[in-house]
GROMACS .gro file of C-alpha atoms in nm:
model
  447
    1MET     CA    1   0.383  20.622  18.573
    2SER     CA    2   0.104  20.366  18.620
    3ASP     CA    3   0.169  20.000  18.689
    4THR     CA    4  -0.012  19.904  18.366
    5THR     CA    5   0.299  20.006  18.168
    6SER     CA    6   0.531  19.788  18.370
    7VAL     CA    7   0.717  19.518  18.182
    8PHE     CA    8   0.702  19.301  18.495
    9PRO     CA    9   0.338  19.193  18.526
   10LYS     CA   10   0.169  19.238  18.863
   11ARG     CA   11  -0.014  18.910  18.807
   12VAL     CA   12   0.303  18.711  18.880
   13ARG     CA   13   0.220  18.576  19.224
   14TRP     CA   14   0.486  18.409  19.433
   15GLU     CA   15   0.374  18.230  19.747
   16GLY     CA   16   0.551  18.442  20.006
   17ASP     CA   17   0.911  18.554  20.004
   18GLY     CA   18   1.060  18.217  19.909
   19THR     CA   19   1.136  18.055  19.577
   20HIS     CA   20   1.021  17.700  19.648
   21ARG     CA   21   0.703  17.747  19.443
   22ILE     CA   22   0.768  17.895  19.101
   23PRO     CA   23   0.479  18.051  18.905
   24PHE     CA   24   0.414  17.896  18.563
   25LEU     CA   25   0.386  18.251  18.432
   26THR     CA   26   0.762  18.296  18.465
   27TYR     CA   27   0.793  18.050  18.175
   28THR     CA   28   0.503  18.172  17.958
   29SER     CA   29   0.497  18.553  17.970
   30ASP     CA   30   0.645  18.748  17.678
   31GLU     CA   31   0.670  19.054  17.902
   32ILE     CA   32   0.878  18.869  18.157
   33TYR     CA   33   1.094  18.721  17.882
   34GLN     CA   34   1.174  19.063  17.735
   35ARG     CA   35   1.273  19.188  18.079
   36GLU     CA   36   1.495  18.881  18.124
   37LEU     CA   37   1.675  18.956  17.799
   38GLU     CA   38   1.749  19.311  17.909
   39ARG     CA   39   1.849  19.232  18.266
   40PHE     CA   40   2.026  18.898  18.228
   41PHE     CA   41   2.163  18.890  17.876
   42TYR     CA   42   2.223  19.251  17.774
   43ARG     CA   43   2.367  19.399  18.092
   44ASP     CA   44   2.525  19.311  18.427
   45HIS     CA   45   2.611  18.957  18.313
   46TRP     CA   46   2.887  18.783  18.120
   47CYS     CA   47   2.756  18.558  17.842
   48TYR     CA   48   2.942  18.269  17.682
   49VAL     CA   49   3.023  18.310  17.313
   50GLY     CA   50   3.271  18.032  17.238
   51LEU     CA   51   3.615  17.879  17.270
   52GLU     CA   52   3.938  18.034  17.147
   53ALA     CA   53   4.015  17.705  16.971
   54GLU     CA   54   3.721  17.769  16.737
   55ILE     CA   55   3.903  18.067  16.587
   56PRO     CA   56   4.272  17.972  16.597
   57ASN     CA   57   4.396  18.185  16.304
   58PRO     CA   58   4.379  18.558  16.219
   59GLY     CA   59   4.057  18.624  16.032
   60ASP     CA   60   3.877  18.320  16.176
   61TYR     CA   61   3.530  18.399  16.303
   62LYS     CA   62   3.226  18.233  16.454
   63ARG     CA   63   2.871  18.370  16.440
   64THR     CA   64   2.679  18.314  16.762
   65VAL     CA   65   2.437  18.502  16.990
   66VAL     CA   66   2.412  18.690  17.317
   67GLY     CA   67   2.049  18.655  17.417
   68GLU     CA   68   1.865  18.702  17.088
   69ARG     CA   69   2.125  18.940  16.944
   70SER     CA   70   2.350  18.800  16.672
   71VAL     CA   71   2.721  18.857  16.740
   72ILE     CA   72   3.050  18.759  16.579
   73MET     CA   73   3.353  18.630  16.768
   74VAL     CA   74   3.660  18.703  16.553
   75ARG     CA   75   4.039  18.690  16.582
   76ASP     CA   76   4.201  18.998  16.428
   77ALA     CA   77   4.535  19.031  16.249
   78GLU     CA   78   4.717  19.096  16.578
   79GLY     CA   79   4.570  18.782  16.733
   80ALA     CA   80   4.328  18.962  16.967
   81ILE     CA   81   3.974  18.830  17.007
   82ASN     CA   82   3.693  19.073  16.940
   83VAL     CA   83   3.317  19.030  16.967
   84VAL     CA   84   3.100  19.265  16.758
   85GLU     CA   85   2.729  19.279  16.696
   86ASN     CA   86   2.618  19.137  16.361
   87VAL     CA   87   2.421  19.450  16.272
   88CYS     CA   88   2.541  19.691  16.003
   89ALA     CA   89   2.571  20.049  16.130
   90HIS     CA   90   2.404  20.175  15.812
   91ARG     CA   91   2.062  20.015  15.773
   92GLY     CA   92   2.077  19.752  16.044
   93MET     CA   93   2.116  19.438  15.834
   94ARG     CA   94   2.257  19.117  15.983
   95PHE     CA   95   2.539  19.099  15.733
   96CYS     CA   96   2.713  18.775  15.835
   97ARG     CA   97   2.524  18.459  15.749
   98GLU     CA   98   2.785  18.182  15.777
   99ARG     CA   99   2.838  18.014  16.113
  100HIS     CA  100   3.216  17.990  16.070
  101GLY     CA  101   3.471  18.122  15.824
  102ASN     CA  102   3.777  18.336  15.763
  103ARG     CA  103   3.776  18.696  15.637
  104LYS     CA  104   4.008  18.991  15.609
  105ASP     CA  105   3.718  19.226  15.682
  106PHE     CA  106   3.340  19.227  15.709
  107VAL     CA  107   3.131  19.368  15.425
  108CYS     CA  108   2.755  19.420  15.441
  109PRO     CA  109   2.606  19.298  15.111
  110TYR     CA  110   2.324  19.555  15.116
  111HIS     CA  111   2.529  19.870  15.049
  112GLN     CA  112   2.884  19.737  15.076
  113TRP     CA  113   2.981  19.916  15.396
  114SER     CA  114   3.298  19.746  15.516
  115TYR     CA  115   3.445  19.701  15.863
  116THR     CA  116   3.776  19.588  16.008
  117LEU     CA  117   3.793  19.277  16.222
  118LYS     CA  118   3.793  19.508  16.524
  119GLY     CA  119   3.455  19.644  16.413
  120ASP     CA  120   3.572  19.986  16.285
  121LEU     CA  121   3.405  20.128  15.975
  122GLN     CA  122   3.663  20.151  15.699
  123GLY     CA  123   3.473  20.193  15.374
  124VAL     CA  124   3.151  20.361  15.256
  125PRO     CA  125   3.072  20.346  14.882
  126PHE     CA  126   3.001  20.687  14.727
  127ARG     CA  127   3.096  20.858  15.050
  128ARG     CA  128   3.219  21.157  14.846
  129GLY     CA  129   2.940  21.132  14.592
  130VAL     CA  130   2.952  21.077  14.215
  131LYS     CA  131   3.111  21.317  13.971
  132GLN     CA  132   2.898  21.382  13.665
  133ASP     CA  133   2.929  21.663  13.406
  134GLY     CA  134   3.184  21.836  13.622
  135GLN     CA  135   2.963  21.832  13.930
  136VAL     CA  136   2.963  21.609  14.239
  137HIS     CA  137   2.626  21.461  14.331
  138GLY     CA  138   2.527  21.299  14.655
  139GLY     CA  139   2.776  21.171  14.909
  140MET     CA  140   2.773  21.175  15.284
  141PRO     CA  141   2.749  21.504  15.477
  142ALA     CA  142   3.072  21.688  15.552
  143ASP     CA  143   3.038  21.610  15.924
  144PHE     CA  144   3.010  21.233  15.866
  145LYS     CA  145   3.288  21.052  16.052
  146THR     CA  146   3.363  20.683  16.002
  147ALA     CA  147   3.485  20.665  16.361
  148ASP     CA  148   3.128  20.731  16.478
  149HIS     CA  149   2.972  20.447  16.281
  150GLY     CA  150   3.152  20.124  16.360
  151LEU     CA  151   2.988  19.802  16.466
  152THR     CA  152   2.872  19.773  16.827
  153LYS     CA  153   3.167  19.633  17.020
  154LEU     CA  154   3.116  19.408  17.321
  155LYS     CA  155   3.336  19.384  17.626
  156VAL     CA  156   3.538  19.062  17.606
  157ALA     CA  157   3.689  18.837  17.873
  158THR     CA  158   3.887  18.519  17.814
  159ARG     CA  159   4.005  18.260  18.062
  160GLY     CA  160   4.146  17.915  18.003
  161GLY     CA  161   4.053  17.931  17.634
  162VAL     CA  162   3.687  18.024  17.698
  163VAL     CA  163   3.544  18.350  17.562
  164PHE     CA  164   3.271  18.556  17.732
  165ALA     CA  165   3.126  18.886  17.613
  166SER     CA  166   2.885  19.155  17.729
  167PHE     CA  167   2.715  19.463  17.587
  168ASP     CA  168   2.772  19.615  17.932
  169HIS     CA  169   3.116  19.778  17.945
  170GLU     CA  170   3.077  19.861  18.316
  171LEU     CA  171   3.056  19.495  18.412
  172GLU     CA  172   3.277  19.349  18.685
  173SER     CA  173   3.564  19.118  18.592
  174LEU     CA  174   3.481  18.763  18.486
  175GLU     CA  175   3.664  18.632  18.792
  176ASP     CA  176   3.455  18.846  19.029
  177TYR     CA  177   3.142  18.751  18.836
  178LEU     CA  178   3.206  18.379  18.886
  179GLY     CA  179   3.323  18.410  19.245
  180PRO     CA  180   3.600  18.202  19.404
  181VAL     CA  181   3.404  17.878  19.446
  182ILE     CA  182   3.275  17.847  19.090
  183LEU     CA  183   3.601  17.985  18.953
  184GLY     CA  184   3.776  17.688  19.112
  185TYR     CA  185   3.558  17.441  18.923
  186PHE     CA  186   3.595  17.646  18.604
  187ASP     CA  187   3.973  17.631  18.633
  188ARG     CA  188   3.962  17.258  18.707
  189LEU     CA  189   3.828  17.199  18.355
  190PHE     CA  190   3.997  17.488  18.174
  191ASN     CA  191   4.336  17.457  18.339
  192GLY     CA  192   4.552  17.617  18.069
  193ARG     CA  193   4.586  17.316  17.840
  194LYS     CA  194   4.525  17.400  17.475
  195LEU     CA  195   4.179  17.287  17.361
  196ARG     CA  196   4.094  17.086  17.050
  197ILE     CA  197   3.746  17.109  16.896
  198LEU     CA  198   3.592  16.765  16.832
  199GLY     CA  199   3.249  16.859  16.698
  200TYR     CA  200   2.908  17.012  16.754
  201ASN     CA  201   2.548  16.919  16.824
  202ARG     CA  202   2.262  17.166  16.806
  203GLN     CA  203   1.892  17.136  16.872
  204ARG     CA  204   1.583  17.353  16.914
  205ILE     CA  205   1.405  17.268  17.239
  206PRO     CA  206   1.045  17.397  17.268
  207GLY     CA  207   1.070  17.517  17.626
  208ASN     CA  208   1.164  17.825  17.826
  209TRP     CA  209   1.541  17.885  17.846
  210LYS     CA  210   1.543  17.874  18.227
  211LEU     CA  211   1.429  17.511  18.222
  212MET     CA  212   1.770  17.402  18.097
  213GLN     CA  213   1.943  17.599  18.372
  214GLU     CA  214   1.706  17.427  18.616
  215ASN     CA  215   1.773  17.088  18.462
  216ILE     CA  216   2.146  17.111  18.530
  217LYS     CA  217   2.082  17.253  18.878
  218ASP     CA  218   1.865  16.951  18.956
  219PRO     CA  219   2.067  16.654  19.088
  220TYR     CA  220   1.742  16.483  19.191
  221HIS     CA  221   1.629  16.379  18.842
  222PRO     CA  222   1.932  16.204  18.683
  223GLY     CA  223   1.904  15.902  18.912
  224LEU     CA  224   1.532  15.873  18.833
  225LEU     CA  225   1.484  15.983  18.471
  226HIS     CA  226   1.800  15.857  18.302
  227THR     CA  227   1.815  15.479  18.270
  228TRP     CA  228   2.174  15.495  18.146
  229PHE     CA  229   2.298  15.690  18.446
  230VAL     CA  230   2.119  15.473  18.702
  231THR     CA  231   2.203  15.136  18.549
  232PHE     CA  232   2.570  15.201  18.482
  233GLY     CA  233   2.634  15.407  18.794
  234LEU     CA  234   2.756  15.729  18.628
  235TRP     CA  235   2.520  15.954  18.824
  236ARG     CA  236   2.303  15.823  19.106
  237ALA     CA  237   2.154  15.948  19.428
  238ASP     CA  238   2.388  15.726  19.632
  239ASN     CA  239   2.703  15.867  19.470
  240LYS     CA  240   2.936  16.074  19.685
  241SER     CA  241   2.822  16.426  19.602
  242GLN     CA  242   2.851  16.797  19.669
  243LEU     CA  243   2.642  17.095  19.555
  244ARG     CA  244   2.808  17.436  19.551
  245MET     CA  245   2.691  17.789  19.462
  246ASP     CA  246   2.845  18.133  19.431
  247ASP     CA  247   2.752  18.390  19.696
  248ARG     CA  248   2.459  18.523  19.489
  249HIS     CA  249   2.331  18.172  19.406
  250ARG     CA  250   2.321  18.232  19.030
  251HIS     CA  251   2.600  17.989  18.935
  252ALA     CA  252   2.632  17.633  19.064
  253ALA     CA  253   2.840  17.316  19.046
  254MET     CA  254   2.710  16.963  19.093
  255ILE     CA  255   2.997  16.732  19.185
  256SER     CA  256   2.963  16.353  19.178
  257THR     CA  257   3.191  16.052  19.218
  258ARG     CA  258   3.081  15.738  19.040
  259GLY     CA  259   2.952  15.448  19.251
  260THR     CA  260   2.923  15.075  19.187
  261ALA     CA  261   2.633  14.991  18.955
  262GLY     CA  262   2.346  14.789  19.090
  263LYS     CA  263   2.447  14.751  19.455
  264ALA     CA  264   2.246  15.001  19.658
  265GLU     CA  265   1.892  14.892  19.743
  266GLN     CA  266   1.745  15.241  19.711
  267VAL     CA  267   1.881  15.253  19.354
  268THR     CA  268   1.771  14.906  19.239
  269GLN     CA  269   1.415  14.990  19.342
  270VAL     CA  270   1.407  15.286  19.101
  271SER     CA  271   1.201  15.195  18.794
  272SER     CA  272   1.462  15.333  18.555
  273PHE     CA  273   1.724  15.086  18.688
  274LYS     CA  274   1.754  14.800  18.439
  275GLU     CA  275   1.969  14.526  18.593
  276THR     CA  276   1.961  14.315  18.278
  277MET     CA  277   2.057  14.598  18.044
  278GLN     CA  278   2.378  14.518  17.859
  279LEU     CA  279   2.585  14.711  17.606
  280ASN     CA  280   2.651  14.575  17.260
  281ASP     CA  281   2.965  14.788  17.260
  282ALA     CA  282   3.137  14.785  17.598
  283SER     CA  283   3.372  15.064  17.490
  284PHE     CA  284   3.104  15.317  17.588
  285LEU     CA  285   3.203  15.237  17.947
  286ASP     CA  286   3.575  15.248  17.876
  287ILE     CA  287   3.631  15.516  18.139
  288VAL     CA  288   3.988  15.619  18.215
  289PRO     CA  289   4.042  15.849  18.516
  290GLU     CA  290   4.241  16.162  18.434
  291PRO     CA  291   4.480  16.333  18.678
  292TRP     CA  292   4.304  16.670  18.653
  293TRP     CA  293   3.976  16.525  18.784
  294GLY     CA  294   4.111  16.534  19.138
  295GLY     CA  295   3.861  16.270  19.253
  296PRO     CA  296   3.512  16.352  19.113
  297THR     CA  297   3.409  16.162  18.801
  298ALA     CA  298   3.156  16.426  18.698
  299VAL     CA  299   3.118  16.800  18.753
  300MET     CA  300   2.833  16.992  18.590
  301THR     CA  301   2.874  17.369  18.623
  302THR     CA  302   2.602  17.618  18.534
  303ILE     CA  303   2.715  17.973  18.465
  304PHE     CA  304   2.409  18.196  18.463
  305PRO     CA  305   2.250  18.277  18.228
  306SER     CA  306   2.402  18.125  17.918
  307VAL     CA  307   2.623  17.819  17.950
  308ILE     CA  308   2.672  17.479  18.107
  309LEU     CA  309   3.019  17.332  18.143
  310GLN     CA  310   3.007  16.955  18.126
  311GLN     CA  311   3.254  16.698  18.250
  312GLN     CA  312   3.095  16.355  18.259
  313VAL     CA  313   3.380  16.106  18.298
  314ASN     CA  314   3.593  16.153  17.982
  315SER     CA  315   3.335  16.356  17.785
  316VAL     CA  316   3.381  16.733  17.810
  317SER     CA  317   3.178  17.004  17.638
  318THR     CA  318   3.017  17.342  17.666
  319ARG     CA  319   2.640  17.373  17.624
  320HIS     CA  320   2.526  17.715  17.506
  321ILE     CA  321   2.168  17.825  17.588
  322GLN     CA  322   2.039  18.058  17.313
  323PRO     CA  323   1.686  18.185  17.395
  324SER     CA  324   1.435  18.229  17.113
  325GLY     CA  325   1.112  18.369  17.252
  326HIS     CA  326   0.964  18.271  17.587
  327GLY     CA  327   0.886  17.917  17.474
  328ALA     CA  328   1.196  17.792  17.293
  329PHE     CA  329   1.575  17.797  17.292
  330ASP     CA  330   1.854  17.665  17.076
  331PHE     CA  331   2.096  17.440  17.260
  332VAL     CA  332   2.445  17.418  17.110
  333TRP     CA  333   2.696  17.163  17.231
  334THR     CA  334   3.066  17.211  17.160
  335HIS     CA  335   3.256  16.890  17.228
  336PHE     CA  336   3.627  16.931  17.286
  337GLY     CA  337   3.937  16.758  17.408
  338PHE     CA  338   4.290  16.871  17.480
  339ASP     CA  339   4.573  16.919  17.236
  340ASP     CA  340   4.793  16.673  17.425
  341ASP     CA  341   4.529  16.396  17.425
  342SER     CA  342   4.637  16.068  17.270
  343GLU     CA  343   4.438  15.945  16.972
  344GLU     CA  344   4.296  15.677  17.200
  345MET     CA  345   4.168  15.941  17.444
  346THR     CA  346   4.021  16.148  17.161
  347GLN     CA  347   3.823  15.847  17.038
  348ARG     CA  348   3.714  15.774  17.395
  349ARG     CA  349   3.583  16.130  17.434
  350LEU     CA  350   3.394  16.102  17.105
  351ARG     CA  351   3.236  15.770  17.202
  352GLN     CA  352   3.123  15.902  17.538
  353ALA     CA  353   2.982  16.212  17.368
  354ASN     CA  354   2.709  15.979  17.238
  355LEU     CA  355   2.550  16.003  17.582
  356PHE     CA  356   2.477  16.368  17.513
  357GLY     CA  357   2.331  16.590  17.241
  358PRO     CA  358   1.985  16.576  17.077
  359ALA     CA  359   1.984  16.195  17.036
  360GLY     CA  360   2.214  16.116  17.328
  361PHE     CA  361   2.150  15.810  17.543
  362VAL     CA  362   2.099  16.052  17.834
  363SER     CA  363   2.023  16.400  17.701
  364ALA     CA  364   1.736  16.300  17.473
  365ASP     CA  365   1.535  16.250  17.792
  366ASP     CA  366   1.597  16.607  17.908
  367GLY     CA  367   1.478  16.770  17.585
  368GLU     CA  368   1.159  16.570  17.598
  369VAL     CA  369   1.066  16.645  17.960
  370ILE     CA  370   1.136  17.016  17.905
  371GLU     CA  371   0.902  17.017  17.604
  372PHE     CA  372   0.624  16.842  17.797
  373SER     CA  373   0.668  17.076  18.093
  374GLN     CA  374   0.636  17.385  17.872
  375GLN     CA  375   0.317  17.245  17.720
  376ALA     CA  376   0.166  17.216  18.067
  377PHE     CA  377   0.279  17.566  18.168
  378GLU     CA  378   0.112  17.718  17.862
  379SER     CA  379  -0.215  17.540  17.939
  380LYS     CA  380  -0.254  17.684  18.291
  381PRO     CA  381  -0.023  17.985  18.346
  382PHE     CA  382  -0.188  18.064  18.681
  383HIS     CA  383  -0.038  17.752  18.843
  384ARG     CA  384   0.310  17.692  18.991
  385THR     CA  385   0.585  17.430  19.016
  386LEU     CA  386   0.714  17.287  19.341
  387ALA     CA  387   1.082  17.287  19.437
  388GLU     CA  388   1.071  17.181  19.803
  389LEU     CA  389   1.293  16.874  19.811
  390GLY     CA  390   1.538  16.944  20.092
  391GLY     CA  391   1.317  17.219  20.237
  392HIS     CA  392   1.269  17.585  20.156
  393GLU     CA  393   1.620  17.710  20.224
  394VAL     CA  394   1.910  17.784  19.990
  395GLU     CA  395   2.235  17.621  20.098
  396ASN     CA  396   2.528  17.414  19.980
  397THR     CA  397   2.491  17.043  20.053
  398GLU     CA  398   2.688  16.718  20.065
  399HIS     CA  399   2.415  16.518  19.889
  400MET     CA  400   2.193  16.526  19.580
  401VAL     CA  401   1.850  16.474  19.731
  402THR     CA  402   1.755  16.841  19.717
  403GLU     CA  403   1.634  17.119  19.488
  404THR     CA  404   1.835  17.387  19.666
  405LEU     CA  405   2.018  17.501  19.352
  406ILE     CA  406   1.689  17.576  19.177
  407ARG     CA  407   1.565  17.771  19.477
  408GLY     CA  408   1.894  17.959  19.479
  409MET     CA  409   1.870  18.053  19.111
  410TYR     CA  410   1.520  18.190  19.158
  411ARG     CA  411   1.623  18.383  19.467
  412TYR     CA  412   1.871  18.562  19.241
  413TRP     CA  413   1.613  18.585  18.961
  414ARG     CA  414   1.365  18.761  19.191
  415GLU     CA  415   1.634  18.994  19.321
  416VAL     CA  416   1.716  19.113  18.968
  417MET     CA  417   1.371  19.099  18.809
  418GLU     CA  418   1.185  19.264  19.096
  419GLY     CA  419   1.453  19.521  19.172
  420GLU     CA  420   1.492  19.860  19.013
  421SER     CA  421   1.673  19.899  18.686
  422ARG     CA  422   2.030  20.026  18.719
  423GLY     CA  423   2.034  20.404  18.715
  424SER     CA  424   1.660  20.435  18.772
  425SER     CA  425   1.473  20.665  19.006
  426PRO     CA  426   1.318  20.517  19.323
  427ALA     CA  427   0.968  20.557  19.187
  428CYS     CA  428   1.015  20.391  18.850
  429ALA     CA  429   1.280  20.178  18.687
  430GLY     CA  430   1.305  20.418  18.395
  431VAL     CA  431   1.409  20.299  18.052
  432ASP     CA  432   1.522  19.938  18.037
  433GLY     CA  433   1.795  19.881  17.781
  434ALA     CA  434   1.811  19.965  17.415
  435ASN     CA  435   1.445  19.900  17.340
  436GLY     CA  436   1.337  20.201  17.545
  437SER     CA  437   1.054  20.025  17.726
  438ALA     CA  438   0.945  20.176  18.056
  439LEU     CA  439   0.974  19.974  18.373
  440CYS     CA  440   0.805  20.062  18.698
  441ALA     CA  441   0.915  19.905  19.024
  442ALA     CA  442   0.779  19.555  19.059
  443PRO     CA  443   0.536  19.461  19.334
  444GLY     CA  444   0.676  19.296  19.644
  445PRO     CA  445   0.657  18.926  19.718
  446GLY     CA  446   0.305  18.789  19.730
  447ALA     CA  447   0.158  19.089  19.549
   0.00000   0.00000   0.00000
């Protein structure tokens, strides 16, 4: 098979074997994006779909996505959590339109095919035809079996009240997928306490989905871009810090302990530091240490490819990355607390949540710089970004003045994107996923 049919374009040129210079084309190519969906979202990876607390009762459901595929997370009558694809087995309609609700079963409005909350087909109108003038007309063939035509069921994993799903039923366990280091930070936040949903934010960001993974793997920018963080000392370059990755460098944790605002010379010389900035409402800085923190005041954990777990002082949330084409993604924030929180702590979490979300005192900056970056990428796709702070290597560090986590993510990205598709022949990657597109082996580094 010729290279012209490859989904991975030969014109992607990396400068050598490293990942410290990232081609703009990785953010602008539809071909690359489709390959990412197949290799990162539809197989070999666990994707975040929600929190168990969002569907506490039998029949409760939440419509969400894995990659670009619409799925439904639902609690059945026995209390089990199922995730099924929101695509009717008959004519392929996305039958569920509401984001949240409660149902005894799912019914496609097009032809009224109905399914159990486990995704099994249970009813087909006119399956046995229509009797007229003593004769039966129509109906499904005699060999039609409802058991063969249920909704597509995803593999499900839950831990600490968090729900992940995958179309790939051969996937390793969630615990093995995260690895022991990242699992430790996951369990620090989701430590078995019952969760309480506090609210949602959602926004459409006109940038490539990977830019948000990069943003939360970039400890360099918060102390420069975000005036709030620098001025009030929540996240600064001089904070006591650690950066940690899993063995394959796809997941990461940025760990920070709050310093004293306005004392370090290298911070006060940053243009975003505003010594005279004052709060009209001092309760935004009403920070109360919690025993489960174990020292750090902030831990931002990226689980590749789909979710960010946020703990910034008393504000905790999940941030779900939902790609929509190569140049946009929906970003959904689920703010939560714990069932044993006092009312005072709940209000504190809600106040501090104002730092984040589409109009957050901090996060509004991130959406804007991602949009402006994407605009530049589209204008000159032959160029590349630079991620060389801290060198060219990929390693854990005890400081924030580095882009090592970004280099690590793209080392993994190249490994998966340039490797052969699972089950392929050595010469060609065969058929990639459900869309049936052919994939030939990608060129080597620097091709």
